[in-house]
Coordinates of C-alpha atoms in Angstrom, one line a residue:
X134 CA 58.1 78.6 43.4
X135 CA 55.9 76.7 40.9
X136 CA 56.8 75.1 37.5
X137 CA 54.4 74.0 34.9
X138 CA 55.9 71.0 32.9
X139 CA 54.4 69.6 29.8
X140 CA 56.0 66.5 28.2
X141 CA 55.3 63.7 25.7
X142 CA 56.3 60.2 26.2
X143 CA 56.5 57.9 29.2
X144 CA 60.3 57.8 29.3
X145 CA 60.6 61.6 29.6
X146 CA 58.0 61.5 32.3
X147 CA 59.9 59.0 34.3
X148 CA 63.1 61.1 34.1
X149 CA 61.1 64.2 35.2
X150 CA 59.7 62.3 38.2
X151 CA 63.2 61.1 39.2
X152 CA 64.5 64.7 39.1
X153 CA 61.6 65.9 41.2
X154 CA 62.1 63.1 43.7
X155 CA 65.8 64.0 43.9
X156 CA 65.0 67.6 44.9
X157 CA 62.0 66.6 47.1
X158 CA 59.5 68.5 45.0
X159 CA 55.8 68.1 45.3
X160 CA 54.2 66.9 42.0
X161 CA 50.5 67.6 41.3
X162 CA 48.8 66.4 38.1
X163 CA 47.2 68.9 35.8
X164 CA 43.7 67.6 34.9
X165 CA 42.3 68.3 31.5
X166 CA 38.8 69.2 32.8
X167 CA 38.4 72.8 34.2
X168 CA 36.2 71.7 37.2
X169 CA 38.9 69.2 38.3
X170 CA 41.6 71.8 38.0
X171 CA 39.6 74.2 40.1
X172 CA 39.0 71.6 42.8
X173 CA 42.7 70.8 43.0
X174 CA 43.5 74.5 43.2
X175 CA 41.0 75.0 46.1
X176 CA 42.5 72.0 47.9
X177 CA 46.0 73.4 47.6
X178 CA 44.9 76.8 48.8
X179 CA 43.2 75.2 51.8
X180 CA 46.4 73.3 52.6
X181 CA 48.4 76.5 52.3
X182 CA 46.2 78.3 54.8
X183 CA 46.4 75.5 57.2
X184 CA 50.2 75.5 57.0
X185 CA 50.3 79.3 57.5
X186 CA 48.2 78.9 60.7
X187 CA 50.4 76.2 62.0
X188 CA 53.5 78.3 61.3
X189 CA 52.0 81.3 63.0
X190 CA 51.1 79.3 66.1
X191 CA 54.5 77.7 66.2
X192 CA 56.2 81.1 65.9
X193 CA 54.0 82.5 68.7
X194 CA 54.8 79.6 70.9
X195 CA 58.5 79.9 70.3
X196 CA 58.4 83.6 71.1
X197 CA 56.7 82.9 74.4
X198 CA 59.3 80.2 75.2
X199 CA 62.2 82.4 74.2
X200 CA 60.8 85.3 76.2
X201 CA 60.6 83.2 79.3
X202 CA 64.1 81.9 78.7
X203 CA 65.3 85.5 78.3
X204 CA 63.9 86.3 81.7
X205 CA 65.4 83.2 83.3
X206 CA 68.7 83.4 81.5
X207 CA 70.5 85.8 83.9
X208 CA 69.7 83.7 87.0
X209 CA 70.7 80.6 85.1
X210 CA 74.0 82.2 84.2
X211 CA 74.7 83.2 87.8
X212 CA 73.8 79.7 89.0
X213 CA 76.1 78.1 86.3
X214 CA 79.0 80.4 87.3
X215 CA 78.5 79.6 91.0
X216 CA 78.4 75.9 90.2
X217 CA 81.4 76.1 88.1
X218 CA 83.3 78.0 90.8
X219 CA 82.2 75.5 93.5
X220 CA 83.3 72.5 91.4
X221 CA 86.6 74.3 90.6
X222 CA 87.2 74.7 94.3
X223 CA 86.2 71.1 95.0
X224 CA 88.6 69.8 92.3
X225 CA 91.4 71.5 94.2
X226 CA 90.7 69.4 97.4
X227 CA 92.5 66.2 98.2
X228 CA 90.5 62.9 98.2
X229 CA 91.2 60.7 101.3
X230 CA 90.5 57.1 100.3
X231 CA 90.9 55.9 103.9
X232 CA 88.5 58.3 105.5
X233 CA 86.3 58.7 102.3
X234 CA 86.2 62.4 102.5
X235 CA 87.6 65.6 100.9
X236 CA 90.4 67.4 102.6
X237 CA 90.9 71.2 101.8
X238 CA 93.7 73.4 103.1
X239 CA 93.0 77.1 102.7
X240 CA 93.9 80.5 104.2
X241 CA 91.2 82.3 106.2
X242 CA 91.2 85.6 107.9
X243 CA 91.2 85.3 111.7
X244 CA 88.2 87.6 112.0
X245 CA 86.2 85.4 109.7
X246 CA 86.9 82.1 111.4
X247 CA 83.8 82.2 113.6
X248 CA 81.7 82.9 110.5
X249 CA 83.3 80.1 108.6
X250 CA 82.7 77.6 111.5
X251 CA 79.1 78.7 111.7
X252 CA 78.5 78.3 108.0
X253 CA 80.0 74.8 108.0
X254 CA 77.9 73.7 110.9
X255 CA 74.7 75.0 109.3
X256 CA 75.5 73.4 105.9
X257 CA 76.4 70.1 107.6
X258 CA 73.2 69.9 109.6
X259 CA 71.1 70.6 106.4
X260 CA 73.0 68.1 104.2
X261 CA 73.5 65.5 106.8
X262 CA 77.3 65.4 106.2
X263 CA 79.7 66.4 109.0
X264 CA 82.4 68.9 108.4
X265 CA 85.5 69.0 110.7
X266 CA 87.7 72.1 110.8
X267 CA 91.2 72.2 112.2
X268 CA 93.6 75.1 112.4
X269 CA 96.9 73.8 111.1
X270 CA 100.2 75.5 112.2
X271 CA 102.3 76.6 109.1
X272 CA 105.6 78.2 108.7
X273 CA 104.8 79.6 105.2
X274 CA 104.2 83.3 105.0
X275 CA 100.4 83.9 104.9
X276 CA 98.8 86.0 102.2
X277 CA 97.9 89.6 102.8
X278 CA 94.3 90.7 103.2
X279 CA 93.6 94.4 103.5
X280 CA 89.9 95.3 103.7
X281 CA 89.1 98.5 101.8
X282 CA 86.1 100.8 101.3
X283 CA 85.1 102.9 98.4
X284 CA 87.2 105.7 99.8
X285 CA 90.4 103.8 100.5
X286 CA 90.3 101.4 97.5
X287 CA 92.1 103.8 95.1
X288 CA 94.8 104.6 97.6
X289 CA 95.4 101.0 98.4
X290 CA 95.6 100.3 94.6
X291 CA 98.5 102.8 94.4
X292 CA 100.4 100.9 97.1
X293 CA 99.6 97.4 95.6
X294 CA 100.8 98.6 92.2
X295 CA 104.2 98.9 93.7
X296 CA 103.9 95.5 95.4
X297 CA 101.7 93.7 97.8
X298 CA 103.0 94.0 101.4
X299 CA 104.1 91.1 103.4
X300 CA 101.8 89.6 106.0
X301 CA 101.4 92.1 108.9
X302 CA 103.9 94.6 107.4
X303 CA 103.2 98.3 107.8
X304 CA 100.8 99.4 105.2
X305 CA 101.6 102.8 103.6
X306 CA 98.1 103.3 102.3
X307 CA 96.7 105.2 105.4
X308 CA 99.5 107.7 105.2
X309 CA 99.2 107.9 101.4
X310 CA 95.7 109.2 101.8
X311 CA 97.2 112.5 103.0
X312 CA 100.7 112.6 101.6
X313 CA 99.8 111.7 98.0
X314 CA 97.2 114.4 97.4
X315 CA 99.4 116.9 99.2
X316 CA 102.5 116.3 97.2
X317 CA 100.3 116.4 94.0
X318 CA 98.9 119.7 95.2
X319 CA 102.3 121.2 95.8
X320 CA 103.0 120.7 92.1
X321 CA 99.5 121.6 90.9
X322 CA 98.7 124.5 93.3
X323 CA 96.0 126.7 91.8
X324 CA 92.6 127.6 93.3
X325 CA 90.8 127.6 90.0
X326 CA 92.3 124.4 88.6
X327 CA 91.9 122.6 91.9
X328 CA 88.2 123.7 92.1
X329 CA 87.5 122.3 88.6
X330 CA 89.1 119.0 89.5
X331 CA 87.2 118.9 92.9
X332 CA 83.8 119.6 91.2
X333 CA 84.4 116.9 88.6
X334 CA 85.3 114.3 91.2
X335 CA 82.4 115.4 93.4
X336 CA 80.0 114.9 90.6
X337 CA 81.3 111.3 90.2
X338 CA 81.0 110.7 93.9
X339 CA 77.4 111.9 94.0
X340 CA 76.4 109.8 91.0
X341 CA 78.4 106.7 92.1
X342 CA 75.2 104.6 92.9
X343 CA 73.5 105.2 89.5
X344 CA 73.6 102.0 87.4
X345 CA 74.4 103.8 84.2
X346 CA 77.5 105.4 85.7
X347 CA 78.7 102.2 87.4
X348 CA 78.2 100.0 84.4
X349 CA 79.8 102.3 81.8
X350 CA 82.2 100.3 79.6
X351 CA 84.5 103.2 78.5
X352 CA 87.9 102.4 79.8
X353 CA 89.0 106.0 80.3
X354 CA 85.8 106.8 82.2
X355 CA 86.2 103.7 84.4
X356 CA 89.7 104.8 85.2
X357 CA 88.5 108.2 86.4
X358 CA 85.5 106.7 88.2
X359 CA 87.7 104.2 90.1
X360 CA 89.9 107.0 91.4
X361 CA 87.1 109.5 92.1
X362 CA 87.9 109.9 95.8
X363 CA 91.6 110.3 95.0
X364 CA 90.7 113.0 92.5
X365 CA 88.4 114.6 95.1
X366 CA 91.3 114.9 97.6
X367 CA 93.7 116.0 94.9
X368 CA 91.4 118.8 93.9
X369 CA 90.8 119.8 97.6
X370 CA 94.5 119.9 98.4
X371 CA 95.2 121.9 95.2
X372 CA 92.7 124.5 96.3
X373 CA 94.6 124.7 99.7
X374 CA 98.0 125.1 98.1
X375 CA 96.6 127.5 95.5
X376 CA 95.6 129.8 98.4
X377 CA 99.1 129.5 99.8
X378 CA 100.6 130.4 96.4
X379 CA 97.9 133.0 95.9
X380 CA 97.1 131.8 92.4
X381 CA 93.7 131.4 90.8
X382 CA 94.1 130.8 87.0
X383 CA 97.5 132.4 87.5
X384 CA 95.9 135.6 88.9
X385 CA 96.6 136.8 92.5
X386 CA 93.7 137.7 94.8
X387 CA 93.8 140.3 97.6
X388 CA 91.8 138.5 100.2
X389 CA 93.6 140.4 103.0
X390 CA 95.3 143.8 102.9
X391 CA 98.8 143.7 101.6
X392 CA 101.7 143.9 104.1
X393 CA 103.6 146.4 101.8
X394 CA 102.7 150.1 101.6
X395 CA 103.6 152.0 98.5
X396 CA 102.3 155.3 99.9
X397 CA 104.8 155.2 102.8
X398 CA 107.7 154.6 100.4
X399 CA 106.5 157.5 98.1
X400 CA 106.2 159.9 101.0
X401 CA 109.5 159.2 102.6
X402 CA 111.6 158.8 99.4
X403 CA 110.4 162.0 97.8
X404 CA 109.5 160.5 94.4
X405 CA 108.9 163.4 92.0
X406 CA 107.3 163.4 88.6
X407 CA 110.8 163.6 87.0
X408 CA 112.0 160.7 89.1
X409 CA 109.0 158.6 88.1
X410 CA 109.5 159.4 84.4
X411 CA 113.2 158.4 84.5
X412 CA 112.7 155.2 86.6
X413 CA 110.0 152.9 85.2
X414 CA 110.8 150.3 87.9
X415 CA 110.5 151.3 91.6
X416 CA 111.9 149.4 94.6
X417 CA 110.2 149.0 97.9
X418 CA 112.7 149.1 100.7
X419 CA 111.5 147.2 103.8
X420 CA 114.1 149.1 105.9
X421 CA 112.1 152.3 105.5
X422 CA 109.6 152.8 108.3
X423 CA 106.0 152.0 107.3
X424 CA 106.9 150.2 104.0
X425 CA 106.7 146.7 105.4
X426 CA 103.8 146.4 107.8
X427 CA 104.1 142.6 108.5
X428 CA 103.7 139.2 106.9
X429 CA 100.6 138.4 104.9
X430 CA 98.0 136.5 107.0
X431 CA 97.9 133.5 104.7
X432 CA 100.0 132.6 101.7
X433 CA 102.0 134.8 99.4
X434 CA 101.4 138.5 99.5
X435 CA 99.6 139.7 96.3
X436 CA 102.0 142.5 95.8
X437 CA 104.6 139.9 94.6
X438 CA 102.5 139.3 91.5
X439 CA 103.4 142.9 90.4
X440 CA 107.1 142.6 91.2
X441 CA 109.7 142.0 88.5
X442 CA 111.6 139.6 90.8
X443 CA 108.5 137.6 91.4
X444 CA 109.9 134.5 89.7
X445 CA 113.2 134.7 91.7
X446 CA 111.3 135.0 95.0
X447 CA 109.1 132.0 94.2
X448 CA 112.2 130.0 93.0
X449 CA 113.9 130.4 96.4
X450 CA 110.7 129.8 98.4
X451 CA 109.6 126.6 96.5
X452 CA 113.1 125.1 96.3
X453 CA 113.6 125.3 100.0
X454 CA 110.0 124.1 100.6
X455 CA 110.7 121.1 98.4
X456 CA 113.8 120.1 100.4
X457 CA 112.0 120.5 103.7
X458 CA 109.1 118.3 102.5
X459 CA 111.4 115.7 101.0
X460 CA 113.6 115.3 104.1
X461 CA 110.5 115.1 106.3
X462 CA 108.9 112.6 104.1
X463 CA 111.9 110.3 103.9
X464 CA 112.6 110.5 107.7
X465 CA 109.0 109.5 108.3
X466 CA 109.5 106.5 106.1
X467 CA 112.6 105.5 108.1
X468 CA 110.6 105.9 111.3
X469 CA 107.8 103.6 110.0
X470 CA 110.4 100.9 109.6
X471 CA 110.7 100.8 113.4
X472 CA 107.2 99.2 113.6
X473 CA 108.2 96.5 111.2
X474 CA 111.4 95.6 113.1
X475 CA 109.5 95.5 116.5
X476 CA 106.6 93.5 115.1
X477 CA 108.8 90.9 113.3
X478 CA 111.0 90.4 116.4
X479 CA 114.1 92.1 114.7
X480 CA 114.9 94.5 117.5
X481 CA 118.6 94.4 116.6
X482 CA 117.8 96.3 113.5
X483 CA 116.7 99.3 115.6
X484 CA 120.3 99.8 116.6
X485 CA 122.1 98.4 113.6
X486 CA 120.0 99.9 110.8
X487 CA 117.3 102.4 111.9
X488 CA 119.5 104.5 114.2
X489 CA 122.4 104.7 111.7
X490 CA 120.0 105.6 108.9
X491 CA 118.4 108.4 110.9
X492 CA 121.8 109.7 111.9
X493 CA 123.0 109.7 108.3
X494 CA 119.8 111.3 106.9
X495 CA 119.2 113.9 109.6
X496 CA 122.9 114.6 110.2
X497 CA 123.4 115.7 106.7
X498 CA 120.1 116.7 105.1
X499 CA 118.2 117.3 108.3
X500 CA 121.0 119.8 109.1
X501 CA 120.3 121.4 105.8
X502 CA 116.7 121.9 106.7
X503 CA 117.8 123.3 110.1
X504 CA 120.0 125.9 108.2
X505 CA 117.1 126.9 106.1
X506 CA 114.7 127.4 109.0
X507 CA 117.4 129.0 111.1
X508 CA 118.2 131.6 108.4
X509 CA 114.5 132.4 108.0
X510 CA 114.2 133.1 111.7
X511 CA 117.5 134.8 112.5
X512 CA 118.3 136.9 109.5
X513 CA 116.4 140.2 109.6
X514 CA 115.6 142.7 106.9
X515 CA 118.6 144.9 107.8
X516 CA 121.1 142.1 107.4
X517 CA 119.5 140.5 104.3
X518 CA 122.0 142.0 102.0
X519 CA 125.0 140.4 103.8
X520 CA 123.2 137.1 104.6
X521 CA 125.4 134.0 104.3
X522 CA 124.8 131.5 101.6
X523 CA 123.4 128.1 102.8
X524 CA 124.6 126.3 99.7
X525 CA 128.2 127.4 100.2
X526 CA 128.0 126.4 103.9
X527 CA 126.7 123.0 102.9
X528 CA 129.5 122.5 100.3
X529 CA 132.1 123.5 102.8
X530 CA 130.7 121.1 105.3
X531 CA 131.8 118.1 103.1
X532 CA 135.1 119.7 102.2
X533 CA 135.9 120.5 105.9
X534 CA 136.8 124.1 104.8
X535 CA 135.4 127.6 105.3
X536 CA 134.9 130.6 103.1
X537 CA 136.1 134.0 104.4
X538 CA 133.5 135.9 102.4
X539 CA 130.6 133.8 103.7
X540 CA 130.1 134.5 107.4
X541 CA 128.8 131.9 109.9
X542 CA 125.2 131.6 110.8
X543 CA 125.9 130.8 114.5
X544 CA 129.0 130.4 116.7
X545 CA 130.6 127.0 116.5
X546 CA 129.0 126.2 113.1
X547 CA 132.2 124.7 111.7
X548 CA 132.6 122.3 114.6
X549 CA 129.0 121.2 114.4
X550 CA 129.3 120.6 110.7
X551 CA 132.5 118.5 111.0
X552 CA 131.0 116.5 113.8
X553 CA 127.9 115.7 111.8
X554 CA 129.9 114.6 108.7
X555 CA 132.1 112.3 110.8
X556 CA 129.0 110.8 112.5
X557 CA 127.4 110.3 109.1
X558 CA 130.5 108.6 107.7
X559 CA 130.8 106.4 110.9
X560 CA 127.3 105.1 110.4
X561 CA 128.2 103.5 107.0
X562 CA 130.3 100.6 108.4
X563 CA 127.7 100.1 111.0
X564 CA 125.0 99.7 108.3
X565 CA 127.3 97.5 106.2
X566 CA 128.7 95.1 108.9
X567 CA 126.4 95.4 111.9
X568 CA 123.5 93.1 110.8
X569 CA 125.6 90.4 109.1
X570 CA 127.9 90.0 112.1
X571 CA 125.1 90.0 114.6
X572 CA 123.2 87.3 112.6
X573 CA 126.4 85.2 112.4
X574 CA 126.8 85.5 116.2
X575 CA 123.2 84.7 116.7
X576 CA 123.4 81.7 114.4
X577 CA 126.4 80.2 116.3
X578 CA 124.7 80.7 119.6
X579 CA 121.6 78.9 118.5
X580 CA 123.7 76.0 117.2
X581 CA 125.5 75.7 120.5
X582 CA 122.2 75.7 122.5
X583 CA 120.1 73.8 120.0
X584 CA 118.2 70.8 121.4
X585 CA 115.3 68.5 120.4
X586 CA 112.1 70.5 119.9
X587 CA 108.8 68.9 121.0
X588 CA 106.3 68.2 118.2
X589 CA 102.9 69.5 118.9
X590 CA 99.8 67.4 118.1
X591 CA 98.0 69.1 115.3
X592 CA 94.8 67.4 116.1
X593 CA 94.6 69.3 119.4
X594 CA 94.9 72.7 117.8
X595 CA 91.6 74.5 117.9
X596 CA 90.1 76.6 115.2
X597 CA 90.1 79.7 117.3
X598 CA 93.4 79.2 119.1
X599 CA 96.2 81.7 118.4
X600 CA 98.6 80.7 115.6
X601 CA 101.8 79.0 116.6
X602 CA 104.0 80.4 113.8
X603 CA 105.8 83.5 115.1
X604 CA 105.9 86.7 113.0
X605 CA 109.7 86.6 113.0
X606 CA 109.4 83.5 110.8
X607 CA 108.6 85.8 107.9
X608 CA 111.6 88.1 108.2
X609 CA 113.5 90.0 105.6
X610 CA 115.4 88.4 102.7
X611 CA 118.9 88.8 104.1
X612 CA 118.0 87.0 107.3
X613 CA 116.8 84.0 105.3
X614 CA 119.5 84.1 102.7
X615 CA 120.3 80.5 101.7
X616 CA 117.7 79.2 104.1
X617 CA 114.3 77.6 103.4
X618 CA 111.8 75.6 105.5
X619 CA 113.2 73.5 108.3
X620 CA 116.8 74.2 107.2
X621 CA 116.5 77.9 108.2
X622 CA 118.0 77.3 111.7
X623 CA 120.8 74.9 110.4
X624 CA 121.9 76.7 107.2
X625 CA 123.4 80.2 107.2
X626 CA 125.3 81.7 104.4
X627 CA 127.2 84.8 105.5
X628 CA 128.2 85.8 102.0
X629 CA 124.6 86.1 100.9
X630 CA 123.6 88.0 104.0
X631 CA 126.5 90.4 103.5
X632 CA 125.6 90.8 99.8
X633 CA 122.0 91.8 100.7
X634 CA 123.2 94.2 103.4
X635 CA 125.8 95.8 101.1
X636 CA 123.1 96.4 98.5
X637 CA 120.9 97.9 101.1
X638 CA 123.7 100.2 102.5
X639 CA 124.7 101.5 99.1
X640 CA 121.1 102.0 98.0
X641 CA 120.3 104.0 101.2
X642 CA 123.4 106.1 101.4
X643 CA 123.4 107.1 97.7
X644 CA 119.6 107.2 97.8
X645 CA 119.6 109.9 100.5
X646 CA 121.4 112.2 98.1
X647 CA 119.5 111.3 94.9
X648 CA 116.2 111.2 96.7
X649 CA 116.6 114.6 98.3
X650 CA 117.5 116.0 94.9
X651 CA 114.5 114.1 93.4
X652 CA 112.1 116.0 95.7
X653 CA 113.1 119.2 93.8
X654 CA 110.6 118.0 91.2
X655 CA 108.0 119.6 93.5
X656 CA 109.7 123.0 92.9
X657 CA 110.1 122.4 89.1
X658 CA 106.6 121.1 88.4
X659 CA 105.1 123.9 90.6
X660 CA 106.9 126.6 88.7
X661 CA 106.1 124.9 85.3
X662 CA 102.4 124.8 86.2
X663 CA 102.4 128.5 87.3
X664 CA 104.2 129.6 84.2
X665 CA 102.0 127.7 81.8
X666 CA 99.0 129.2 83.5
X667 CA 100.5 132.7 83.1
X668 CA 101.3 132.1 79.4
X669 CA 97.8 130.8 78.7
X670 CA 96.3 133.8 80.4
X671 CA 98.6 136.3 78.6
X672 CA 98.2 134.8 75.1
X673 CA 94.4 134.1 75.2
X674 CA 92.4 136.0 77.8
X675 CA 94.6 139.2 77.9
X676 CA 94.6 139.4 74.1
X677 CA 90.8 139.0 74.0
X678 CA 90.2 141.7 76.6
X679 CA 92.3 144.2 74.6
X680 CA 90.5 143.7 71.3
X681 CA 87.6 146.0 71.8
X682 CA 86.8 149.0 73.9
X683 CA 83.0 149.1 73.5
X684 CA 80.8 146.9 75.5
X685 CA 79.1 145.1 72.6
X686 CA 82.3 144.4 70.8
X687 CA 83.9 143.0 74.0
X688 CA 80.9 140.8 74.6
X689 CA 81.0 139.3 71.1
X690 CA 84.8 138.8 71.1
X691 CA 85.0 137.3 74.6
X692 CA 82.7 134.4 73.7
X693 CA 85.1 132.5 71.4
X694 CA 88.1 133.7 73.4
X695 CA 86.7 132.4 76.7
X696 CA 85.7 129.1 74.9
X697 CA 89.3 128.7 73.7
X698 CA 90.7 129.6 77.1
X699 CA 88.4 127.0 78.8
X700 CA 89.3 124.2 76.3
X701 CA 93.0 124.9 76.6
X702 CA 92.8 125.0 80.4
X703 CA 91.1 121.7 80.6
X704 CA 93.3 120.0 77.9
X705 CA 96.7 121.3 78.9
X706 CA 96.6 122.4 82.5
X707 CA 94.1 120.0 83.9
X708 CA 94.6 116.8 81.9
X709 CA 98.3 117.0 80.8
X710 CA 99.7 118.9 83.8
X711 CA 97.5 116.9 86.1
X712 CA 98.7 113.6 84.7
X713 CA 102.3 114.8 84.9
X714 CA 102.0 115.8 88.5
X715 CA 100.2 112.6 89.3
X716 CA 103.1 110.5 87.9
X717 CA 105.7 112.5 89.7
X718 CA 103.8 112.1 93.0
X719 CA 103.5 108.4 92.3
X720 CA 107.3 108.2 91.8
X721 CA 108.0 110.1 95.0
X722 CA 105.9 107.6 97.0
X723 CA 107.2 104.5 95.3
X724 CA 110.9 105.3 95.1
X725 CA 111.7 107.9 97.8
X726 CA 109.2 107.0 100.5
X727 CA 108.1 103.3 100.4
X728 CA 111.6 101.8 99.8
X729 CA 112.6 103.1 103.3
X730 CA 110.4 100.6 105.1
X731 CA 108.1 98.7 102.6
X732 CA 109.3 95.6 100.9
X733 CA 106.1 94.7 98.9
X734 CA 107.1 91.0 98.5
X735 CA 103.9 89.5 99.7
X736 CA 100.9 88.1 97.8
X737 CA 97.2 88.8 98.0
X738 CA 94.5 86.6 99.6
X739 CA 92.0 85.7 96.9
X740 CA 89.1 84.3 99.0
X741 CA 86.3 82.2 97.5
X742 CA 83.4 84.5 97.1
X743 CA 80.4 85.2 94.9
X744 CA 80.4 88.9 95.7
X745 CA 81.1 91.2 92.8
X746 CA 83.5 94.0 93.8
X747 CA 81.9 97.4 93.9
X748 CA 84.2 100.1 92.7

């Protein structure tokens, strides 16, 4: 910006020069002669060109420098983060003023000890500084390290969300790989819906190595992508259960010939035109020869989709199936607890806890499963009308009574039921008092035979020698009630041990009843999913198929109808129903299955590493 100032008087000129000096302005005189003015102007233009050239060169140089910095910035950032992590780890070491060295105590996986020793030797030889490693005995519970792959990471995440397992405790994740997708599929069984979920997960699995897919920042997408293998198995198992239910978008498929013959019923019953006009609903009697040819080869017979008692039949089938799956799942959890007791040196729990728990669970609800299977196998079609009620028998079992209108399933059933109830009730005081009394007796015996224990020299402990701390040192809470550190053998509080055992006994006994009832959600969610599929088909696709009779009209109408059907299927049946079934399957594993053997009171091993986890 240029100003032309004309003034008269020396005083005004001095003031103007002070103002220009204050604002760091450049002042150029205005000669009176034209040649002098032109010369000054040319000189100023020359200076302006030189400044523009200098600025251009400076800008180009800075662009080159910044471009090089931009290329070197990511490696610099990685190096800075590594240095920061290294110094953070070094700051956690203890400084020994006597030996003039750093002392670090850290957990390391046994499998990685040779690698650690080799790395320290190589670094010591290069830097000229020796590194000495000792394996120190410790009574503290070690952290838990479970190595996972891309496939098992999502299943291990489900278990860790409940709680990190104690060191060397039975890990439920390998069994969850099968049981979780299966229980989800029991509630989500449909061939079409399972196939859509399977293809969606398969697409993510096939594209998992693409940088754009892995580095996506959308939180919902990252959630789905992290559980892609879980979704893959959930969709695969849903296809399997969909074939068992014989449902594909709520429609039955006749893959094999039906086991029911309408022609045989019509020929032997003498159905006339007048009979058919008066009876809109016809019954197929399996007692008539040739009507029922045998069970369907796989899954539900498609003829049931045409029956008016279709829902009643599926209600009975899925309710009994849920009880059988639930009792089997819980019993498997109790059996897994045996490995914990044996590994941690608590063999007394096999007789005082595991055996009573199995007797209580299988004596009551295992017997219920036996009645269901026995009735399926023993009651024929001819005696189906007078078949006894399992529910009434089960109620009478607890009341020690019988119903004259409800005949027995097998001889001596009342004696068997009374014996099982007495055995189940007898296990409750064993569960309640067995472990506390045994631990009290064991503690007194140790105090009587206690003697001075030799102290081992820690310096002689080799890096690759087996650990001295026994696994039994990391026992359950009730065994360590009131005890910590070296006082564990000297201090024993019976009241706290009894309190822990009483809570465990009440939780297990009441939990067997509530947990068995909780597995009925498999039946409820499965029926809800089937009915929602049926309603969606009846209110969308069936209406669209009935709108037009001509080929062209049907083609035009079905485009928006099918689009609406597809959107509602994905939004309601896949997303909402899938999320609901997922949460219910999660609850069944956390509450009904894992609490039978899994404490989840450990903590994870967070090793020092520069490796970025690959989801």
